[in-house]
PDB file of C-alpha atoms in Angstrom:
ATOM      1  CA  UNK A   1      98.334 114.923 105.755  1.00  0.00           C
ATOM      2  CA  UNK A   2      98.551 111.588 106.438  1.00  0.00           C
ATOM      3  CA  UNK A   3     101.554 111.735 108.748  1.00  0.00           C
ATOM      4  CA  UNK A   4      99.705 114.540 110.884  1.00  0.00           C
ATOM      5  CA  UNK A   5      96.590 112.798 111.208  1.00  0.00           C
ATOM      6  CA  UNK A   6      98.582 109.385 111.762  1.00  0.00           C
ATOM      7  CA  UNK A   7     100.909 110.920 114.344  1.00  0.00           C
ATOM      8  CA  UNK A   8      97.962 112.306 116.368  1.00  0.00           C
ATOM      9  CA  UNK A   9      96.108 109.174 116.707  1.00  0.00           C
ATOM     10  CA  UNK A  10      99.075 107.511 117.404  1.00  0.00           C
ATOM     11  CA  UNK A  11     100.471 109.857 120.002  1.00  0.00           C
ATOM     12  CA  UNK A  12      97.022 110.044 121.608  1.00  0.00           C
ATOM     13  CA  UNK A  13      97.424 106.207 122.062  1.00  0.00           C
ATOM     14  CA  UNK A  14     100.794 106.248 123.359  1.00  0.00           C
ATOM     15  CA  UNK A  15      99.316 109.433 125.925  1.00  0.00           C
ATOM     16  CA  UNK A  16      97.099 107.044 126.977  1.00  0.00           C
ATOM     17  CA  UNK A  17      98.781 103.587 127.396  1.00  0.00           C
ATOM     18  CA  UNK A  18     101.708 103.080 129.886  1.00  0.00           C
ATOM     19  CA  UNK A  19     104.623 104.866 128.664  1.00  0.00           C
ATOM     20  CA  UNK A  20     106.578 103.140 126.039  1.00  0.00           C
ATOM     21  CA  UNK A  21     110.241 101.681 126.486  1.00  0.00           C
ATOM     22  CA  UNK A  22     112.712 103.526 124.265  1.00  0.00           C
ATOM     23  CA  UNK A  23     113.163 101.464 121.494  1.00  0.00           C
ATOM     24  CA  UNK A  24     110.487  99.243 120.796  1.00  0.00           C
ATOM     25  CA  UNK A  25     112.274  97.669 117.632  1.00  0.00           C
ATOM     26  CA  UNK A  26     115.432  96.162 115.927  1.00  0.00           C
ATOM     27  CA  UNK A  27     114.753  95.629 112.273  1.00  0.00           C
ATOM     28  CA  UNK A  28     117.359  93.872 110.370  1.00  0.00           C
ATOM     29  CA  UNK A  29     116.269  94.080 106.390  1.00  0.00           C
ATOM     30  CA  UNK A  30     117.974  91.146 104.841  1.00  0.00           C
ATOM     31  CA  UNK A  31     118.492  91.540 101.018  1.00  0.00           C
ATOM     32  CA  UNK A  32     119.148  88.878  98.969  1.00  0.00           C
ATOM     33  CA  UNK A  33     122.084  89.621  96.259  1.00  0.00           C
ATOM     34  CA  UNK A  34     122.528  86.509  95.075  1.00  0.00           C
ATOM     35  CA  UNK A  35     123.339  85.109  91.481  1.00  0.00           C
ATOM     36  CA  UNK A  36     120.113  84.776  90.401  1.00  0.00           C
ATOM     37  CA  UNK A  37     119.225  88.887  91.316  1.00  0.00           C
ATOM     38  CA  UNK A  38     120.028  90.811  88.262  1.00  0.00           C
ATOM     39  CA  UNK A  39     121.045  94.882  88.560  1.00  0.00           C
ATOM     40  CA  UNK A  40     117.239  95.802  87.774  1.00  0.00           C
ATOM     41  CA  UNK A  41     116.091  93.247  90.275  1.00  0.00           C
ATOM     42  CA  UNK A  42     118.399  94.570  92.673  1.00  0.00           C
ATOM     43  CA  UNK A  43     117.317  97.989  91.950  1.00  0.00           C
ATOM     44  CA  UNK A  44     114.070  97.160  92.336  1.00  0.00           C
ATOM     45  CA  UNK A  45     114.389  95.894  95.874  1.00  0.00           C
ATOM     46  CA  UNK A  46     116.396  98.732  97.050  1.00  0.00           C
ATOM     47  CA  UNK A  47     114.039 101.431  95.642  1.00  0.00           C
ATOM     48  CA  UNK A  48     110.916  99.509  96.828  1.00  0.00           C
ATOM     49  CA  UNK A  49     112.384  99.595 100.434  1.00  0.00           C
ATOM     50  CA  UNK A  50     113.519 103.157  99.637  1.00  0.00           C
ATOM     51  CA  UNK A  51     109.808 103.918  98.966  1.00  0.00           C
ATOM     52  CA  UNK A  52     108.733 101.829 102.053  1.00  0.00           C
ATOM     53  CA  UNK A  53     110.162 103.826 104.475  1.00  0.00           C
ATOM     54  CA  UNK A  54     108.911 106.996 103.200  1.00  0.00           C
ATOM     55  CA  UNK A  55     105.239 105.830 103.536  1.00  0.00           C
ATOM     56  CA  UNK A  56     103.457 108.089 105.828  1.00  0.00           C
ATOM     57  CA  UNK A  57     102.054 105.376 108.441  1.00  0.00           C
ATOM     58  CA  UNK A  58     105.254 103.258 108.439  1.00  0.00           C
ATOM     59  CA  UNK A  59     107.564 106.544 109.016  1.00  0.00           C
ATOM     60  CA  UNK A  60     105.166 107.504 112.143  1.00  0.00           C
ATOM     61  CA  UNK A  61     105.328 103.867 112.985  1.00  0.00           C
ATOM     62  CA  UNK A  62     108.941 103.794 113.067  1.00  0.00           C
ATOM     63  CA  UNK A  63     109.391 107.146 114.786  1.00  0.00           C
ATOM     64  CA  UNK A  64     106.588 106.081 117.721  1.00  0.00           C
ATOM     65  CA  UNK A  65     108.301 102.936 118.760  1.00  0.00           C
ATOM     66  CA  UNK A  66     111.975 105.059 118.341  1.00  0.00           C
ATOM     67  CA  UNK A  67     113.203 101.787 115.838  1.00  0.00           C
ATOM     68  CA  UNK A  68     116.526 100.949 115.056  1.00  0.00           C
ATOM     69  CA  UNK A  69     117.101  99.734 111.521  1.00  0.00           C
ATOM     70  CA  UNK A  70     119.836  98.138 109.275  1.00  0.00           C
ATOM     71  CA  UNK A  71     120.321  96.596 106.244  1.00  0.00           C
ATOM     72  CA  UNK A  72     122.644  93.209 105.366  1.00  0.00           C
ATOM     73  CA  UNK A  73     122.877  92.154 101.557  1.00  0.00           C
ATOM     74  CA  UNK A  74     123.849  88.402 101.456  1.00  0.00           C
ATOM     75  CA  UNK A  75     124.293  86.077  99.071  1.00  0.00           C
ATOM     76  CA  UNK A  76     126.588  82.605  99.495  1.00  0.00           C
ATOM     77  CA  UNK A  77     128.774  81.360 102.050  1.00  0.00           C
ATOM     78  CA  UNK A  78     131.145  83.708 103.554  1.00  0.00           C
ATOM     79  CA  UNK A  79     129.315  86.713 101.844  1.00  0.00           C
ATOM     80  CA  UNK A  80     126.881  88.803 104.056  1.00  0.00           C
ATOM     81  CA  UNK A  81     127.697  92.571 105.248  1.00  0.00           C
ATOM     82  CA  UNK A  82     126.187  95.327 106.309  1.00  0.00           C
ATOM     83  CA  UNK A  83     125.532  97.646 103.852  1.00  0.00           C
ATOM     84  CA  UNK A  84     123.801 100.012 106.314  1.00  0.00           C
ATOM     85  CA  UNK A  85     124.836 100.205 109.908  1.00  0.00           C
ATOM     86  CA  UNK A  86     122.141 100.339 112.539  1.00  0.00           C
ATOM     87  CA  UNK A  87     119.916 103.969 112.200  1.00  0.00           C
ATOM     88  CA  UNK A  88     118.087 105.315 115.305  1.00  0.00           C
ATOM     89  CA  UNK A  89     114.619 106.502 113.856  1.00  0.00           C
ATOM     90  CA  UNK A  90     113.721 109.296 116.521  1.00  0.00           C
ATOM     91  CA  UNK A  91     112.003 111.771 114.043  1.00  0.00           C
ATOM     92  CA  UNK A  92     111.122 111.999 110.070  1.00  0.00           C
ATOM     93  CA  UNK A  93     113.966 113.533 109.233  1.00  0.00           C
ATOM     94  CA  UNK A  94     115.974 110.329 110.385  1.00  0.00           C
ATOM     95  CA  UNK A  95     113.368 108.117 108.020  1.00  0.00           C
ATOM     96  CA  UNK A  96     113.922 110.669 105.390  1.00  0.00           C
ATOM     97  CA  UNK A  97     117.875 109.888 105.775  1.00  0.00           C
ATOM     98  CA  UNK A  98     117.718 106.329 106.103  1.00  0.00           C
ATOM     99  CA  UNK A  99     115.392 106.134 102.535  1.00  0.00           C
ATOM    100  CA  UNK A 100     117.657 108.116 100.969  1.00  0.00           C
ATOM    101  CA  UNK A 101     120.659 105.698 102.322  1.00  0.00           C
ATOM    102  CA  UNK A 102     119.232 102.706 100.875  1.00  0.00           C
ATOM    103  CA  UNK A 103     118.133 103.809  98.161  1.00  0.00           C
ATOM    104  CA  UNK A 104     121.808 104.935  97.009  1.00  0.00           C
ATOM    105  CA  UNK A 105     123.164 101.397  98.676  1.00  0.00           C
ATOM    106  CA  UNK A 106     125.717 100.280  96.168  1.00  0.00           C
ATOM    107  CA  UNK A 107     125.556  96.204  95.473  1.00  0.00           C
ATOM    108  CA  UNK A 108     128.015  94.619  97.006  1.00  0.00           C
ATOM    109  CA  UNK A 109     128.620  90.900  95.281  1.00  0.00           C
ATOM    110  CA  UNK A 110     127.051  89.391  92.231  1.00  0.00           C
ATOM    111  CA  UNK A 111     126.796  85.787  91.046  1.00  0.00           C
ATOM    112  CA  UNK A 112     126.936  83.483  93.899  1.00  0.00           C
ATOM    113  CA  UNK A 113     125.022  81.199  95.678  1.00  0.00           C
ATOM    114  CA  UNK A 114     122.542  81.507  98.343  1.00  0.00           C
ATOM    115  CA  UNK A 115     123.330  80.796 101.684  1.00  0.00           C
ATOM    116  CA  UNK A 116     120.164  82.353 103.516  1.00  0.00           C
ATOM    117  CA  UNK A 117     121.201  80.029 107.159  1.00  0.00           C
ATOM    118  CA  UNK A 118     124.770  82.084 107.168  1.00  0.00           C
ATOM    119  CA  UNK A 119     122.870  85.183 106.364  1.00  0.00           C
ATOM    120  CA  UNK A 120     120.338  84.580 109.263  1.00  0.00           C
ATOM    121  CA  UNK A 121     123.521  83.517 111.545  1.00  0.00           C
ATOM    122  CA  UNK A 122     125.218  86.755 110.917  1.00  0.00           C
ATOM    123  CA  UNK A 123     122.315  88.735 111.522  1.00  0.00           C
ATOM    124  CA  UNK A 124     121.793  87.124 114.913  1.00  0.00           C
ATOM    125  CA  UNK A 125     125.256  88.658 115.721  1.00  0.00           C
ATOM    126  CA  UNK A 126     124.042  92.194 115.050  1.00  0.00           C
ATOM    127  CA  UNK A 127     121.300  92.775 117.777  1.00  0.00           C
ATOM    128  CA  UNK A 128     124.144  92.522 120.135  1.00  0.00           C
ATOM    129  CA  UNK A 129     124.725  96.001 119.015  1.00  0.00           C
ATOM    130  CA  UNK A 130     121.049  97.144 120.155  1.00  0.00           C
ATOM    131  CA  UNK A 131     120.829  95.701 123.424  1.00  0.00           C
ATOM    132  CA  UNK A 132     118.202  98.421 124.800  1.00  0.00           C
ATOM    133  CA  UNK A 133     115.814  97.334 121.919  1.00  0.00           C
ATOM    134  CA  UNK A 134     112.652  95.200 123.129  1.00  0.00           C
ATOM    135  CA  UNK A 135     112.162  93.179 120.383  1.00  0.00           C
ATOM    136  CA  UNK A 136     114.433  91.781 117.591  1.00  0.00           C
ATOM    137  CA  UNK A 137     112.887  91.049 114.011  1.00  0.00           C
ATOM    138  CA  UNK A 138     114.751  89.825 110.991  1.00  0.00           C
ATOM    139  CA  UNK A 139     113.081  90.651 107.647  1.00  0.00           C
ATOM    140  CA  UNK A 140     114.599  88.818 105.182  1.00  0.00           C
ATOM    141  CA  UNK A 141     113.470  88.427 101.310  1.00  0.00           C
ATOM    142  CA  UNK A 142     115.015  86.529  98.444  1.00  0.00           C
ATOM    143  CA  UNK A 143     113.764  84.819  95.048  1.00  0.00           C
ATOM    144  CA  UNK A 144     115.507  81.106  95.962  1.00  0.00           C
ATOM    145  CA  UNK A 145     116.226  78.480  98.262  1.00  0.00           C
ATOM    146  CA  UNK A 146     119.276  78.213 100.344  1.00  0.00           C
ATOM    147  CA  UNK A 147     121.608  75.729  98.800  1.00  0.00           C
ATOM    148  CA  UNK A 148     124.882  76.132 100.551  1.00  0.00           C
ATOM    149  CA  UNK A 149     125.990  76.326 104.318  1.00  0.00           C
ATOM    150  CA  UNK A 150     123.907  75.565 107.062  1.00  0.00           C
ATOM    151  CA  UNK A 151     120.445  75.047 106.740  1.00  0.00           C
ATOM    152  CA  UNK A 152     117.987  77.775 107.820  1.00  0.00           C
ATOM    153  CA  UNK A 153     116.297  75.345 110.273  1.00  0.00           C
ATOM    154  CA  UNK A 154     119.139  74.623 112.463  1.00  0.00           C
ATOM    155  CA  UNK A 155     119.548  78.379 113.377  1.00  0.00           C
ATOM    156  CA  UNK A 156     115.685  78.288 115.140  1.00  0.00           C
ATOM    157  CA  UNK A 157     116.384  77.357 118.186  1.00  0.00           C
ATOM    158  CA  UNK A 158     119.083  79.731 118.393  1.00  0.00           C
ATOM    159  CA  UNK A 159     116.534  82.444 116.743  1.00  0.00           C
ATOM    160  CA  UNK A 160     114.250  81.495 119.673  1.00  0.00           C
ATOM    161  CA  UNK A 161     116.382  81.428 122.610  1.00  0.00           C
ATOM    162  CA  UNK A 162     117.439  85.052 121.416  1.00  0.00           C
ATOM    163  CA  UNK A 163     113.848  86.169 120.930  1.00  0.00           C
ATOM    164  CA  UNK A 164     114.627  87.108 117.674  1.00  0.00           C
ATOM    165  CA  UNK A 165     111.362  87.073 115.017  1.00  0.00           C
ATOM    166  CA  UNK A 166     112.022  86.111 111.260  1.00  0.00           C
ATOM    167  CA  UNK A 167     109.608  87.448 108.896  1.00  0.00           C
ATOM    168  CA  UNK A 168     110.212  86.758 104.786  1.00  0.00           C
ATOM    169  CA  UNK A 169     109.130  87.868 101.881  1.00  0.00           C
ATOM    170  CA  UNK A 170     109.101  85.288  99.151  1.00  0.00           C
ATOM    171  CA  UNK A 171     110.002  86.509  95.232  1.00  0.00           C
ATOM    172  CA  UNK A 172     108.309  83.844  93.422  1.00  0.00           C
ATOM    173  CA  UNK A 173     109.790  84.345  89.868  1.00  0.00           C
ATOM    174  CA  UNK A 174     111.523  81.656  89.353  1.00  0.00           C
ATOM    175  CA  UNK A 175     110.139  79.133  91.838  1.00  0.00           C
ATOM    176  CA  UNK A 176     106.709  79.148  92.786  1.00  0.00           C
ATOM    177  CA  UNK A 177     107.179  76.873  95.494  1.00  0.00           C
ATOM    178  CA  UNK A 178     109.285  79.476  97.259  1.00  0.00           C
ATOM    179  CA  UNK A 179     106.789  80.710  99.619  1.00  0.00           C
ATOM    180  CA  UNK A 180     106.034  77.404 101.336  1.00  0.00           C
ATOM    181  CA  UNK A 181     109.649  76.652 101.717  1.00  0.00           C
ATOM    182  CA  UNK A 182     110.122  79.686 103.944  1.00  0.00           C
ATOM    183  CA  UNK A 183     106.969  79.112 105.971  1.00  0.00           C
ATOM    184  CA  UNK A 184     108.349  75.688 106.567  1.00  0.00           C
ATOM    185  CA  UNK A 185     112.426  76.618 106.389  1.00  0.00           C
ATOM    186  CA  UNK A 186     113.085  80.004 107.149  1.00  0.00           C
ATOM    187  CA  UNK A 187     110.306  82.221 109.518  1.00  0.00           C
ATOM    188  CA  UNK A 188     110.444  81.198 113.139  1.00  0.00           C
ATOM    189  CA  UNK A 189     109.103  82.997 116.325  1.00  0.00           C
ATOM    190  CA  UNK A 190     106.160  84.213 117.801  1.00  0.00           C
ATOM    191  CA  UNK A 191     103.338  85.351 114.951  1.00  0.00           C
ATOM    192  CA  UNK A 192     106.163  84.863 112.231  1.00  0.00           C
ATOM    193  CA  UNK A 193     104.830  84.993 108.687  1.00  0.00           C
ATOM    194  CA  UNK A 194     106.018  84.877 104.976  1.00  0.00           C
ATOM    195  CA  UNK A 195     104.337  87.011 102.152  1.00  0.00           C
ATOM    196  CA  UNK A 196     104.683  86.253  98.599  1.00  0.00           C
ATOM    197  CA  UNK A 197     105.321  88.679  95.634  1.00  0.00           C
ATOM    198  CA  UNK A 198     104.799  86.415  92.192  1.00  0.00           C
ATOM    199  CA  UNK A 199     107.367  88.688  90.819  1.00  0.00           C
ATOM    200  CA  UNK A 200     110.057  91.454  91.184  1.00  0.00           C
ATOM    201  CA  UNK A 201     107.453  93.780  90.073  1.00  0.00           C
ATOM    202  CA  UNK A 202     105.336  93.104  93.053  1.00  0.00           C
ATOM    203  CA  UNK A 203     108.135  93.753  95.401  1.00  0.00           C
ATOM    204  CA  UNK A 204     107.692  97.136  96.350  1.00  0.00           C
ATOM    205  CA  UNK A 205     103.995  96.856  97.167  1.00  0.00           C
ATOM    206  CA  UNK A 206     104.378  93.766  98.992  1.00  0.00           C
ATOM    207  CA  UNK A 207     107.366  94.903 101.214  1.00  0.00           C
ATOM    208  CA  UNK A 208     105.441  97.941 101.954  1.00  0.00           C
ATOM    209  CA  UNK A 209     102.638  95.510 103.216  1.00  0.00           C
ATOM    210  CA  UNK A 210     105.219  93.619 105.075  1.00  0.00           C
ATOM    211  CA  UNK A 211     106.630  96.321 107.192  1.00  0.00           C
ATOM    212  CA  UNK A 212     103.558  97.574 108.589  1.00  0.00           C
ATOM    213  CA  UNK A 213     102.695  94.247 109.134  1.00  0.00           C
ATOM    214  CA  UNK A 214     105.639  93.913 111.192  1.00  0.00           C
ATOM    215  CA  UNK A 215     106.334  97.302 112.480  1.00  0.00           C
ATOM    216  CA  UNK A 216     102.712  98.072 113.440  1.00  0.00           C
ATOM    217  CA  UNK A 217     102.466  94.246 115.561  1.00  0.00           C
ATOM    218  CA  UNK A 218     102.262  95.831 119.035  1.00  0.00           C
ATOM    219  CA  UNK A 219      99.203  98.004 117.586  1.00  0.00           C
ATOM    220  CA  UNK A 220      97.588  95.541 116.516  1.00  0.00           C
ATOM    221  CA  UNK A 221      94.556  97.215 117.781  1.00  0.00           C
ATOM    222  CA  UNK A 222      94.719 100.255 115.817  1.00  0.00           C
ATOM    223  CA  UNK A 223      94.179  99.985 112.283  1.00  0.00           C
ATOM    224  CA  UNK A 224      97.059 101.955 110.794  1.00  0.00           C
ATOM    225  CA  UNK A 225      96.333 100.686 107.613  1.00  0.00           C
ATOM    226  CA  UNK A 226      93.133 102.415 107.381  1.00  0.00           C
ATOM    227  CA  UNK A 227      94.151 105.674 107.982  1.00  0.00           C
ATOM    228  CA  UNK A 228      95.850 105.857 104.239  1.00  0.00           C
TER     229      UNK A 228
END
C-alpha cells in the first residue's frame, strides 16, 4: 500500500513537472570492511543496506529517478573492489533483486587498515561507466578514520570538478569524534552531509534515513518521509 500511494503521488509530481532526464542519480554505496569491522558488524551493514532498499519510499524514489546503484567494499591501501556492479533501477523488481544481491554479498577482505582516500579515488573512476546519470553521489560508511594512503581532503578538488557529492555515515562504536572527522575531512559537494550511528546496532535505521535524504534530494518539496 505504501508503494502504491507513494508512487501515485510521485508520478503525479513527475507528470506536472518537466519530463525527467533518464538516470537522475548514480549512487555508490562504499562499505567499510577494515579490520575493526568484525563479521557480525559486516552482516549488519549489508543486511541494513538490503532492508533500506526494500523500504517502499526509497524503492519508489529509486524507480522514479531511474537510478543506477553500485556497491564497493574498501579497506586498506590497494584493497577496494566493486562487489556489486552498476544496477539500473527501472521497476520494483530491480530494487528487490538488488537488495537480495547486497544481502548475500560476501566479504572480500579482513584485518586490513583504513584507506578512505584511496576508496574515494577508486569510486571516482566508477562513474565513467554511467555518464548518462545527471547526479553522482558516493555514500560512504565507516567506523574509523583514514590511517594510510592519500588523505580524503586531497581528493576534494577532483570530486568537485567531477560534480560528485560525498555523504558519510559515521559509526561511532570506537571513535566518538568520528562524525566531526567525516564532516571536516570526508564529505564534499553541494548539500553534502554526515550522519551518526552511535554503534552498529543503529546502522540499519540510520542508513535508511540517510538513503532517503540523499535519494530524494531533488524532491525536497515533497515530504516523502511523511508517507510512511
